[in-house]
Short mmCIF file of C-alpha atoms and ligand atoms in Angstrom, two decimals:
data_model
loop_
_atom_site.label_atom_id
_atom_site.label_comp_id
_atom_site.label_asym_id
_atom_site.label_seq_id
_atom_site.Cartn_x
_atom_site.Cartn_y
_atom_site.Cartn_z
CA MET I 1290 -46.16 -27.41 32.27
CA LYS I 1291 -42.72 -26.92 33.76
CA TRP I 1292 -41.18 -29.06 31.04
CA ARG I 1293 -42.96 -27.11 28.37
CA ALA I 1294 -41.66 -23.87 29.80
CA LEU I 1295 -38.15 -25.27 29.93
CA ILE I 1296 -38.32 -26.49 26.33
CA PHE I 1297 -39.64 -23.12 25.27
CA VAL I 1298 -36.79 -21.30 27.00
CA LEU I 1299 -34.21 -23.68 25.51
CA ALA I 1300 -35.68 -23.31 22.03
CA ALA I 1301 -35.72 -19.53 22.34
CA ALA I 1302 -32.10 -19.53 23.52
CA ALA I 1303 -31.03 -21.77 20.64
CA LEU I 1304 -32.80 -19.51 18.17
CA CYS I 1305 -31.11 -16.44 19.60
CA LEU I 1306 -27.71 -18.11 19.45
CA GLY I 1307 -28.25 -19.28 15.89
CA PHE I 1308 -29.46 -15.89 14.84
CA GLY I 1309 -26.53 -14.27 16.63
CA ALA I 1310 -24.08 -16.47 14.75
CA ARG I 1311 -25.71 -15.63 11.45
CA VAL I 1312 -25.62 -11.90 11.96
CA ARG I 1313 -22.26 -11.87 13.72
CA GLU I 1314 -20.28 -9.28 11.85
CA HIS I 1315 -17.15 -10.43 10.12
CA SER I 1316 -13.85 -8.61 10.27
CA LEU I 1317 -12.42 -7.05 7.10
CA ARG I 1318 -9.98 -9.92 7.05
CA GLU I 1319 -12.65 -12.63 7.22
CA ALA I 1320 -14.69 -10.90 4.56
CA ALA I 1321 -11.63 -10.50 2.32
CA GLU I 1322 -10.53 -14.11 2.77
CA ALA I 1323 -13.95 -15.41 1.83
CA SER I 1324 -13.66 -13.38 -1.39
CA GLY I 1325 -10.04 -14.32 -2.11
CA MET I 1326 -8.87 -10.73 -1.64
CA LEU I 1327 -5.92 -9.23 0.15
CA ILE I 1328 -6.75 -6.44 2.59
CA GLY I 1329 -3.66 -4.64 3.79
CA THR I 1330 -2.38 -1.67 5.69
CA ALA I 1331 0.83 0.29 6.16
CA VAL I 1332 2.44 -0.35 9.54
CA ARG I 1333 4.77 1.54 11.88
CA PRO I 1334 6.70 -0.94 14.03
CA ALA I 1335 6.97 1.42 17.00
CA GLN I 1336 3.23 1.01 17.49
CA LEU I 1337 3.22 -2.80 17.55
CA SER I 1338 3.68 -2.79 21.33
CA GLU I 1339 0.35 -0.95 21.73
CA ALA I 1340 -2.23 -3.65 22.49
CA ALA I 1341 -5.15 -2.06 20.60
CA TYR I 1342 -2.96 -1.37 17.57
CA ALA I 1343 -1.63 -4.93 17.42
CA SER I 1344 -4.95 -6.67 18.05
CA THR I 1345 -6.82 -4.58 15.48
CA LEU I 1346 -4.08 -5.20 12.95
CA ALA I 1347 -4.11 -8.97 13.44
CA ARG I 1348 -7.90 -9.20 13.42
CA GLU I 1349 -8.66 -6.98 10.43
CA PHE I 1350 -5.86 -7.45 7.88
CA ASN I 1351 -4.17 -10.27 6.01
CA MET I 1352 -1.42 -8.13 4.50
CA LEU I 1353 1.04 -5.57 5.90
CA GLU I 1354 3.50 -3.11 4.44
CA PRO I 1355 6.16 -1.20 6.34
CA GLU I 1356 5.16 2.48 5.99
CA ASP I 1357 8.70 3.84 6.25
CA VAL I 1358 11.18 1.32 7.62
CA LEU I 1359 12.23 -0.27 4.34
CA LYS I 1360 13.04 3.10 2.79
CA TRP I 1361 16.71 3.85 2.21
CA GLU I 1362 17.13 6.32 5.09
CA VAL I 1363 16.13 3.61 7.58
CA VAL I 1364 17.34 0.40 6.00
CA HIS I 1365 20.60 1.67 4.51
CA PRO I 1366 21.77 4.35 6.98
CA GLU I 1367 25.48 4.15 6.09
CA PRO I 1368 27.18 3.27 2.80
CA GLN I 1369 28.39 -0.06 4.13
CA SER I 1370 25.65 -0.98 6.61
CA PHE I 1371 22.07 -2.11 6.46
CA ASP I 1372 19.58 -2.06 9.34
CA PHE I 1373 16.80 -4.60 9.00
CA SER I 1374 15.73 -4.58 12.65
CA GLN I 1375 12.46 -2.67 12.18
CA GLY I 1376 11.52 -4.35 8.93
CA ASP I 1377 12.16 -7.71 10.57
CA GLN I 1378 9.78 -6.80 13.40
CA ILE I 1379 6.96 -6.28 10.92
CA VAL I 1380 7.76 -9.47 9.04
CA GLU I 1381 7.84 -11.38 12.31
CA PHE I 1382 4.43 -10.00 13.32
CA ALA I 1383 3.02 -10.91 9.93
CA THR I 1384 4.40 -14.45 10.10
CA ARG I 1385 2.96 -14.95 13.56
CA HIS I 1386 -0.47 -13.89 12.33
CA GLY I 1387 -0.44 -15.58 8.94
CA MET I 1388 -0.25 -12.35 6.93
CA LYS I 1389 1.52 -11.48 3.70
CA VAL I 1390 4.04 -8.65 3.49
CA ARG I 1391 4.49 -6.10 0.70
CA GLY I 1392 7.87 -4.38 0.44
CA HIS I 1393 8.07 -0.60 -0.01
CA THR I 1394 10.22 0.65 -1.70
CA LEU I 1395 13.55 0.03 -3.47
CA VAL I 1396 13.92 3.05 -5.75
CA TRP I 1397 12.46 6.43 -4.85
CA HIS I 1398 13.57 10.05 -4.91
CA GLN I 1399 12.52 10.71 -1.30
CA GLN I 1400 13.59 9.54 2.16
CA ASN I 1401 17.09 8.82 0.96
CA PRO I 1402 20.03 9.21 3.39
CA LYS I 1403 22.36 12.20 3.14
CA TRP I 1404 25.38 10.01 2.46
CA LEU I 1405 23.65 9.06 -0.78
CA THR I 1406 22.10 12.35 -1.89
CA GLU I 1407 25.11 14.46 -0.98
CA GLY I 1408 27.75 11.88 -1.83
CA LYS I 1409 28.65 13.25 -5.29
CA TYR I 1410 28.89 9.78 -6.75
CA THR I 1411 29.52 9.15 -10.43
CA SER I 1412 26.91 7.29 -12.47
CA GLY I 1413 29.04 4.17 -12.37
CA GLU I 1414 29.33 4.31 -8.60
CA LEU I 1415 25.59 5.01 -8.19
CA ALA I 1416 24.74 2.05 -10.39
CA GLN I 1417 26.84 -0.18 -8.14
CA ILE I 1418 25.34 1.25 -4.97
CA LEU I 1419 21.80 0.76 -6.27
CA GLU I 1420 22.40 -2.76 -7.49
CA LYS I 1421 23.97 -3.76 -4.18
CA HIS I 1422 21.02 -2.20 -2.31
CA ILE I 1423 18.43 -4.12 -4.33
CA LYS I 1424 20.37 -7.36 -4.07
CA THR I 1425 20.88 -7.04 -0.31
CA VAL I 1426 17.40 -5.85 0.68
CA VAL I 1427 15.41 -8.15 -1.61
CA GLY I 1428 17.80 -10.98 -0.77
CA HIS I 1429 17.33 -10.45 2.98
CA TYR I 1430 13.56 -10.80 2.59
CA ARG I 1431 13.61 -13.51 -0.06
CA GLY I 1432 10.66 -15.82 0.55
CA LYS I 1433 9.27 -13.47 3.22
CA ILE I 1434 8.15 -10.46 1.21
CA PHE I 1435 5.83 -11.65 -1.54
CA ALA I 1436 5.59 -8.39 -3.51
CA TRP I 1437 7.84 -5.37 -3.89
CA ASP I 1438 7.23 -1.79 -4.96
CA VAL I 1439 10.44 -1.84 -6.97
CA VAL I 1440 10.18 1.72 -8.25
CA ASN I 1441 7.99 4.42 -6.69
CA GLU I 1442 6.72 7.64 -8.30
CA ALA I 1443 9.13 7.80 -11.24
CA PHE I 1444 6.82 9.96 -13.36
CA ASP I 1445 6.70 13.71 -12.96
CA GLU I 1446 3.94 15.73 -11.29
CA LEU I 1447 4.33 18.88 -13.30
CA GLN I 1448 5.29 17.59 -16.73
CA PRO I 1449 2.51 15.16 -17.59
CA GLY I 1450 3.75 11.87 -18.94
CA LYS I 1451 7.46 12.68 -18.48
CA LEU I 1452 9.85 10.81 -16.26
CA ARG I 1453 10.89 12.72 -13.16
CA SER I 1454 14.42 14.03 -12.91
CA THR I 1455 15.99 12.17 -9.98
CA ILE I 1456 19.28 10.94 -8.60
CA TRP I 1457 18.51 7.56 -10.18
CA ARG I 1458 17.49 8.74 -13.63
CA ASP I 1459 19.64 11.70 -14.56
CA ARG I 1460 21.11 13.50 -11.52
CA PRO I 1461 23.48 11.97 -12.36
CA GLY I 1462 21.54 8.72 -12.84
CA ILE I 1463 22.83 5.18 -13.04
CA GLY I 1464 24.19 5.59 -16.54
CA LEU I 1465 20.99 5.22 -18.51
CA ALA I 1466 19.80 8.84 -18.59
CA GLY I 1467 18.30 9.77 -21.93
CA ASN I 1468 17.27 6.16 -22.37
CA GLY I 1469 13.65 6.53 -21.29
CA SER I 1470 12.54 3.96 -18.80
CA SER I 1471 15.58 1.74 -19.16
CA TYR I 1472 16.86 2.72 -15.72
CA ILE I 1473 13.54 1.41 -14.33
CA GLU I 1474 13.91 -1.77 -16.36
CA ARG I 1475 17.35 -2.33 -14.85
CA CYS I 1476 15.87 -2.13 -11.33
CA PHE I 1477 13.19 -4.70 -12.12
CA ARG I 1478 15.74 -7.08 -13.58
CA ARG I 1479 17.99 -6.83 -10.53
CA ALA I 1480 15.06 -7.33 -8.13
CA HIS I 1481 13.99 -10.40 -10.08
CA GLU I 1482 17.49 -11.86 -9.83
CA ALA I 1483 17.48 -11.30 -6.06
CA ASP I 1484 14.14 -13.09 -5.56
CA PRO I 1485 12.69 -14.79 -8.66
CA GLN I 1486 9.48 -15.66 -6.76
CA ALA I 1487 8.62 -12.13 -5.60
CA LEU I 1488 5.95 -10.19 -7.48
CA LEU I 1489 7.41 -6.94 -8.76
CA PHE I 1490 5.31 -3.77 -8.86
CA TYR I 1491 5.62 -0.29 -10.24
CA ASN I 1492 3.89 2.05 -7.72
CA GLU I 1493 2.61 5.53 -8.48
CA ALA I 1494 0.66 8.52 -7.14
CA GLY I 1495 -1.87 10.49 -9.16
CA ALA I 1496 -2.14 7.81 -11.83
CA GLU I 1497 -5.30 6.16 -10.51
CA VAL I 1498 -7.44 7.65 -13.25
CA VAL I 1499 -6.89 7.68 -17.00
CA ASN I 1500 -4.65 10.73 -17.46
CA PRO I 1501 -1.31 11.60 -19.11
CA LYS I 1502 0.65 10.08 -16.21
CA SER I 1503 -1.18 6.76 -16.28
CA ASP I 1504 -1.00 6.77 -20.10
CA ALA I 1505 2.79 6.96 -19.84
CA ILE I 1506 2.92 4.20 -17.22
CA TYR I 1507 0.63 2.10 -19.37
CA ALA I 1508 2.97 2.47 -22.34
CA MET I 1509 5.94 1.51 -20.16
CA VAL I 1510 4.25 -1.55 -18.67
CA ARG I 1511 3.05 -2.71 -22.11
CA ASP I 1512 6.58 -2.37 -23.44
CA PHE I 1513 8.00 -4.26 -20.42
CA ARG I 1514 5.49 -7.09 -20.89
CA GLN I 1515 6.23 -7.34 -24.61
CA ARG I 1516 9.96 -7.57 -23.96
CA ARG I 1517 9.57 -9.87 -20.95
CA VAL I 1518 10.98 -7.42 -18.45
CA PRO I 1519 9.92 -9.00 -15.12
CA ILE I 1520 7.00 -6.83 -13.98
CA ASP I 1521 3.97 -8.39 -12.30
CA GLY I 1522 1.90 -5.50 -11.14
CA VAL I 1523 1.07 -1.85 -10.83
CA GLY I 1524 0.26 -0.15 -7.54
CA PHE I 1525 -2.15 2.75 -7.47
CA GLN I 1526 -1.59 4.72 -4.28
CA MET I 1527 -5.12 6.22 -4.01
CA HIS I 1528 -4.53 9.12 -1.64
CA VAL I 1529 -7.92 10.76 -2.20
CA ALA I 1530 -8.10 14.53 -1.62
CA ASN I 1531 -11.07 16.93 -1.52
CA LEU I 1532 -13.52 14.04 -1.29
CA ARG I 1533 -13.25 13.63 -5.03
CA ALA I 1534 -12.62 10.35 -6.82
CA ASP I 1535 -13.55 9.77 -10.45
CA VAL I 1536 -14.47 6.15 -9.95
CA ALA I 1537 -15.55 5.50 -13.54
CA SER I 1538 -12.11 6.55 -14.71
CA ILE I 1539 -10.40 4.55 -11.94
CA SER I 1540 -12.31 1.48 -13.06
CA ALA I 1541 -11.44 2.02 -16.73
CA ASN I 1542 -7.79 2.43 -15.74
CA ILE I 1543 -7.74 -0.79 -13.68
CA LYS I 1544 -9.36 -2.54 -16.62
CA ARG I 1545 -6.73 -1.51 -19.17
CA PHE I 1546 -3.79 -2.33 -16.89
CA THR I 1547 -5.10 -5.76 -15.88
CA ALA I 1548 -5.72 -6.46 -19.57
CA LEU I 1549 -1.92 -6.26 -20.01
CA GLY I 1550 -1.67 -9.30 -17.74
CA VAL I 1551 -0.39 -7.46 -14.66
CA GLN I 1552 -2.11 -7.34 -11.29
CA VAL I 1553 -3.32 -4.11 -9.78
CA HIS I 1554 -2.97 -3.39 -6.07
CA ILE I 1555 -4.53 -0.36 -4.42
CA THR I 1556 -1.52 0.38 -2.26
CA GLU I 1557 -1.94 3.49 -0.10
CA MET I 1558 -5.60 4.38 0.15
CA ASP I 1559 -6.77 7.14 2.44
CA VAL I 1560 -9.50 9.74 2.06
CA ALA I 1561 -8.47 12.97 3.77
CA LEU I 1562 -11.19 15.10 5.40
CA PRO I 1563 -11.02 18.70 6.53
CA VAL I 1564 -10.70 18.70 10.33
CA ASP I 1565 -11.13 21.25 13.11
CA PRO I 1566 -8.24 22.14 15.45
CA ASN I 1567 -9.11 19.08 17.57
CA GLY I 1568 -8.64 16.87 14.54
CA ASP I 1569 -12.36 16.13 14.25
CA PRO I 1570 -14.12 15.94 10.87
CA ARG I 1571 -17.67 17.05 10.08
CA PRO I 1572 -20.06 14.13 10.69
CA GLU I 1573 -21.58 14.44 7.22
CA ASP I 1574 -18.15 14.02 5.64
CA LEU I 1575 -17.75 10.61 7.24
CA GLN I 1576 -20.55 9.30 5.06
CA LYS I 1577 -19.08 10.83 1.90
CA GLN I 1578 -15.77 9.27 2.84
CA ALA I 1579 -17.43 5.89 3.28
CA ASP I 1580 -18.99 6.21 -0.18
CA ILE I 1581 -15.55 6.76 -1.72
CA TYR I 1582 -14.08 3.74 0.06
CA ARG I 1583 -17.09 1.71 -1.09
CA GLU I 1584 -16.88 2.83 -4.71
CA VAL I 1585 -13.13 2.36 -5.04
CA ALA I 1586 -13.28 -1.09 -3.45
CA THR I 1587 -16.18 -2.02 -5.74
CA ALA I 1588 -14.17 -0.89 -8.77
CA CYS I 1589 -11.26 -3.08 -7.65
CA LEU I 1590 -13.37 -6.17 -7.03
CA SER I 1591 -15.09 -5.79 -10.39
CA HIS I 1592 -11.77 -6.59 -12.16
CA PRO I 1593 -10.36 -10.06 -11.43
CA GLY I 1594 -6.79 -8.74 -11.78
CA CYS I 1595 -7.25 -6.22 -8.96
CA THR I 1596 -6.16 -8.42 -6.08
CA ALA I 1597 -5.39 -6.21 -3.08
CA ILE I 1598 -6.76 -3.19 -1.30
CA GLN I 1599 -4.43 -1.55 1.17
CA THR I 1600 -4.94 1.53 3.33
CA TRP I 1601 -2.10 3.84 4.38
CA GLY I 1602 -2.37 3.06 8.07
CA PHE I 1603 -5.69 2.06 9.61
CA THR I 1604 -6.30 4.29 12.63
CA ASP I 1605 -6.66 8.07 12.51
CA LYS I 1606 -4.37 8.08 15.55
CA TYR I 1607 -1.41 7.39 13.26
CA SER I 1608 -1.71 8.79 9.75
CA TRP I 1609 0.64 10.81 7.63
CA ILE I 1610 -2.23 13.10 6.49
CA GLY I 1611 -2.16 15.31 9.60
CA TRP I 1612 1.54 15.96 9.24
CA HIS I 1613 1.30 16.30 5.47
CA SER I 1614 -1.53 18.90 5.60
CA LYS I 1615 -0.22 20.80 8.63
CA LYS I 1616 -3.17 19.45 10.64
CA THR I 1617 -5.87 20.96 8.41
CA GLU I 1618 -6.86 17.53 7.17
CA GLY I 1619 -7.05 14.12 8.75
CA ALA I 1620 -9.53 11.43 9.79
CA ALA I 1621 -8.64 9.68 6.53
CA LEU I 1622 -8.69 6.03 7.62
CA PRO I 1623 -11.32 3.35 8.42
CA PHE I 1624 -10.75 3.43 12.21
CA ASP I 1625 -10.98 6.53 14.42
CA ARG I 1626 -8.34 7.53 16.96
CA ASN I 1627 -9.79 5.11 19.53
CA TYR I 1628 -9.84 2.17 17.13
CA GLY I 1629 -13.60 2.52 16.65
CA ALA I 1630 -14.92 1.43 13.25
CA LYS I 1631 -16.04 4.36 11.07
CA PRO I 1632 -18.63 4.29 8.26
CA ALA I 1633 -15.67 3.79 5.89
CA TYR I 1634 -14.91 0.52 7.69
CA GLU I 1635 -18.47 -0.75 7.27
CA ALA I 1636 -18.37 0.23 3.60
CA LEU I 1637 -15.14 -1.68 2.95
CA ARG I 1638 -16.40 -4.72 4.81
CA ASP I 1639 -19.71 -4.75 2.93
CA VAL I 1640 -17.90 -4.73 -0.42
CA LEU I 1641 -15.42 -7.43 0.63
CA ALA I 1642 -18.21 -9.58 2.08
CA ALA I 1643 -20.25 -9.29 -1.12
CA GLY I 1644 -17.23 -10.55 -3.08
CA ARG I 1645 -16.56 -10.23 -6.77
CA PRO I 1646 -19.55 -9.72 -9.06
C1 LIG R 134 4.91 8.70 3.74
C2 LIG R 134 4.80 8.15 5.16
O1 LIG R 134 3.47 7.83 5.42
C3 LIG R 134 5.31 9.15 6.18
O2 LIG R 134 5.38 8.54 7.46
C4 LIG R 134 6.67 9.67 5.77
O3 LIG R 134 7.08 10.67 6.65
C5 LIG R 134 6.65 10.20 4.34
O4 LIG R 134 6.20 9.18 3.48
N1 LIG R 134 3.66 8.02 -1.18
C6 LIG R 134 4.42 6.95 -0.78
C7 LIG R 134 4.67 6.72 0.67
O5 LIG R 134 4.79 6.12 -1.61
O6 LIG R 134 5.91 6.12 0.92
C8 LIG R 134 4.55 8.00 1.47
O7 LIG R 134 4.63 7.65 2.84
C9 LIG R 134 3.27 8.71 1.14
C10 LIG R 134 3.21 9.08 -0.31
#
């Protein structure tokens, strides 16, 4: 009798353990790796010393991108000096944890240092400064950063389909103003020379759906591909506002871009919610937010050329949305302020675990 009881207990324990292993929930990273996807997040190096931040990052993601520290104002603080210390910290963390690193960004109209924006340089001088920047920064991370946002947000917000007027294009520009996207082409060519293995992306906001802005980017990318300008991908930022995402249009847009032979990365996803003065969202909005994460991720996985999903930070403790909306919005990311998984996290994990259709 005793033996029978013992066998029964052992069998029950084994069953429980087996069952436990089967239902053990995977991390985002495990789910993504099983599906051959990259799941990434923007990172602020100052937070890497926080244990919960670092452990969540290493457990949940297989790709990182410096949120700010590879922008000009940080990495190129003086005309003759570069500061890679913070970028290197992120790359070192990624290497230690077997993660890939995206680079962001080489050419943008924001977060540029005063010496550059107020320097009154001629087009010839600016062209030299820009080429040296690309060569030095891409060269420093050659073999370490696998994909670069070479140019960020070059199309205008207010004039649909037109290139934005910036220091790089026409104020005074690098000497190619009036020549359409040829200043962008020049940047891609220089980045390719600095690291021929790196994947080169054009990254944009507000072009996730089929609209005049994405039409113009599509025309540029098609032209670049036809003329063998080295472009490998397009990044759609995916900062979702007002809980509205036209997923059918996002999917159609991903489809037409990947049909050009370029990859698509979702590069900066967050879904901002209205928050009270404590920063707390309405509980019912968390579910709507999860649905948007689920639908966007599903749209990505349904196109083989959509290879990465990245969120703009991962914990609501550190997100640009609060600052950007003067604290009226927030709670935009998959983890709450205490690193607890939100419904958006479960949604992303479910889609990644299910894999491509
Ligand atoms: C944001 C960062 O998150 C903030 O920390 C910074 O103060 C401003 O820039 N599109 C981009 C990102 O391509 O670089 C921006 O990042 C958000 C919008």
